[in-house]
XYZ file of C-alpha atoms in Angstrom:
215
model
C 97.672 37.468 205.351
C 96.570 37.304 208.814
C 99.316 34.561 210.190
C 102.064 36.973 208.837
C 100.800 39.569 210.681
C 101.068 36.923 213.975
C 104.842 36.357 212.629
C 105.529 40.728 212.258
C 103.808 40.585 216.066
C 106.292 37.870 217.569
C 109.283 37.818 215.635
C 109.460 41.229 214.309
C 111.067 42.919 216.615
C 113.729 40.940 217.039
C 114.929 41.400 213.394
C 117.815 43.795 213.420
C 120.101 45.374 210.575
C 121.309 42.851 209.347
C 119.457 39.691 209.524
C 116.368 38.888 207.708
C 112.268 37.865 208.230
C 113.795 34.239 208.555
C 116.393 34.158 210.340
C 114.116 35.919 213.139
C 111.889 33.623 212.762
C 114.329 30.895 213.466
C 115.837 32.438 216.363
C 112.046 33.382 217.665
C 112.158 31.493 221.469
C 109.235 33.049 222.761
C 105.415 30.905 224.332
C 102.717 30.540 222.007
C 100.245 29.454 223.235
C 97.247 28.023 221.142
C 93.394 28.295 223.393
C 90.361 26.385 222.601
C 93.370 24.193 220.829
C 90.554 21.171 219.646
C 89.841 23.860 216.801
C 92.404 22.647 215.200
C 91.452 18.884 215.610
C 90.669 18.602 211.867
C 94.507 18.408 210.093
C 93.405 14.718 207.946
C 90.190 16.936 206.951
C 92.719 19.679 205.067
C 90.877 22.688 207.752
C 92.215 26.279 207.194
C 92.691 26.553 211.632
C 94.621 22.757 211.524
C 96.974 24.520 208.476
C 97.497 27.629 209.963
C 98.533 25.852 213.483
C 101.110 23.702 211.665
C 102.142 26.739 209.670
C 102.913 28.756 212.849
C 104.850 25.899 214.720
C 107.017 25.323 211.674
C 107.689 28.847 210.680
C 108.662 28.981 214.921
C 110.782 26.125 215.691
C 112.011 27.358 219.083
C 109.685 29.219 220.054
C 107.769 27.400 223.147
C 104.404 26.181 223.016
C 101.356 25.592 225.494
C 97.971 23.457 223.942
C 95.191 24.459 226.091
C 92.072 22.774 225.945
C 88.970 21.865 227.743
C 87.605 19.290 225.385
C 89.126 16.206 224.849
C 90.820 13.962 223.108
C 88.507 11.364 221.551
C 90.654 9.725 218.357
C 94.319 10.183 217.978
C 93.457 11.745 214.443
C 92.760 15.094 216.328
C 96.200 15.372 217.745
C 98.112 15.424 214.170
C 97.898 19.386 214.857
C 100.215 19.078 218.291
C 103.468 18.000 216.660
C 105.651 19.847 219.854
C 104.480 16.824 221.647
C 107.823 15.306 221.023
C 105.236 11.891 220.208
C 106.220 11.625 216.584
C 108.577 13.006 214.127
C 112.253 13.509 214.695
C 111.840 13.243 218.843
C 110.885 9.864 218.182
C 112.264 7.579 216.297
C 110.045 4.612 217.109
C 107.221 7.003 214.935
C 108.898 9.181 212.020
C 105.437 10.227 210.914
C 102.356 11.038 212.727
C 100.654 8.624 210.337
C 102.925 5.832 212.117
C 102.525 7.487 215.410
C 98.009 6.970 214.650
C 98.604 3.271 213.655
C 100.430 2.093 216.552
C 97.830 3.566 218.898
C 94.783 2.514 216.749
C 95.751 -0.997 216.560
C 95.996 -1.249 220.564
C 92.793 0.091 221.143
C 91.802 2.059 223.838
C 94.018 1.183 226.630
C 96.786 2.356 224.459
C 95.649 5.766 224.390
C 95.385 5.647 228.418
C 98.730 4.477 228.336
C 99.323 7.082 226.116
C 97.352 10.184 228.703
C 99.449 9.051 231.664
C 103.015 8.558 230.144
C 102.816 11.986 228.775
C 101.675 12.871 232.165
C 105.076 11.376 233.593
C 107.282 13.162 231.295
C 104.998 16.886 232.252
C 103.283 16.652 228.844
C 99.663 16.851 230.285
C 97.895 18.163 232.665
C 94.292 18.015 233.895
C 92.749 20.302 236.408
C 89.320 20.784 237.524
C 87.143 22.806 239.308
C 87.008 22.098 242.915
C 83.929 22.273 244.346
C 84.670 23.241 248.326
C 82.464 25.247 249.545
C 79.650 24.817 247.238
C 76.108 23.642 248.431
C 73.586 21.951 246.128
C 70.263 21.661 246.416
C 66.779 19.995 244.350
C 64.279 22.743 243.331
C 61.678 22.077 242.379
C 59.874 24.311 239.373
C 56.317 24.577 239.189
C 55.046 25.441 236.173
C 52.795 27.766 234.934
C 49.744 27.768 232.679
C 51.574 29.486 229.950
C 54.208 26.235 230.042
C 51.510 23.574 230.491
C 49.871 25.217 227.261
C 52.740 25.169 225.462
C 53.933 21.801 226.409
C 50.962 19.975 225.563
C 50.571 21.820 222.304
C 54.191 20.397 221.702
C 53.489 16.957 222.044
C 50.284 17.279 219.900
C 52.940 18.258 217.435
C 54.830 16.013 217.947
C 52.187 13.333 217.351
C 50.773 15.479 214.277
C 54.217 14.654 212.994
C 55.013 11.082 213.616
C 51.405 10.387 212.015
C 52.258 12.754 208.753
C 55.627 10.220 208.563
C 53.927 7.228 208.964
C 50.956 8.467 206.080
C 54.380 9.340 203.848
C 56.214 5.643 204.097
C 53.345 3.552 203.648
C 52.762 5.686 200.148
C 56.720 5.386 199.392
C 57.158 2.223 200.360
C 60.335 3.477 202.356
C 62.396 1.505 205.104
C 61.600 3.993 208.584
C 65.298 2.597 210.548
C 67.004 5.880 209.606
C 63.951 8.415 209.210
C 62.902 7.072 212.512
C 65.997 7.629 214.848
C 66.159 11.227 213.462
C 62.731 11.546 214.595
C 63.485 10.474 218.001
C 66.687 12.071 218.408
C 65.094 15.613 217.269
C 62.287 14.827 219.022
C 64.749 14.412 222.534
C 66.301 17.433 221.871
C 63.423 19.722 221.555
C 61.900 18.586 224.701
C 65.690 19.255 226.744
C 65.595 22.651 224.951
C 61.815 22.611 226.673
C 62.744 21.599 229.786
C 66.132 23.738 230.822
C 63.940 26.874 229.092
C 61.513 25.839 231.778
C 63.723 26.340 234.828
C 65.061 29.826 233.663
C 62.709 31.763 235.447
C 62.950 29.709 238.656
C 67.120 29.889 238.170
C 67.056 33.668 238.139
C 64.561 34.086 240.647
C 66.585 31.555 243.517
C 69.865 33.507 242.397
C 68.733 37.135 243.081
C 67.057 35.752 245.874
C 71.496 34.446 247.072
C 72.236 37.434 246.256
C 70.235 39.664 248.450
C 71.178 37.219 251.569
């Protein structure tokens, strides 16, 4: 129903007395901006978001489309929703389907993806921008930990050692392969300490921000 609401909002105003809804959708030539477009990347997994993005583009064939995302494309398969780029289908006889386009680039590896980005940029299909650091200052600040933070860290270290000992004991009892278990253990431990270090910086960052604002 939400898709129909969007279609009515976009093309409904152009319906004349003798026009059908289909004609209105076919004649709509306004712009559609897909912000956070990468959320539609999992078309192969048949996600609802990807299917709705495709359906909206199919129902409004003459609409101008802009895909916006701060998330890079790591796999060709994640481009399937971007049908208006004209890289496959009727706009490009070399690749009549997305699968043929994907297979061709996958066989050629990372170099082909880099060439694709250059070609898209040359054609005006791709635009990338970064924030300017002009006028920005960088300072390295030492955060002194309080007694409570030191106690929390020491307690966390003891807890992780205790968990490690329990896992070792369980593996000996069950006679299991330890590779996957330890990989998961150390990955979780690394994420934990990363978050703990970030939390330890918050008070100092807030204090510094307030000081800068006052000055």
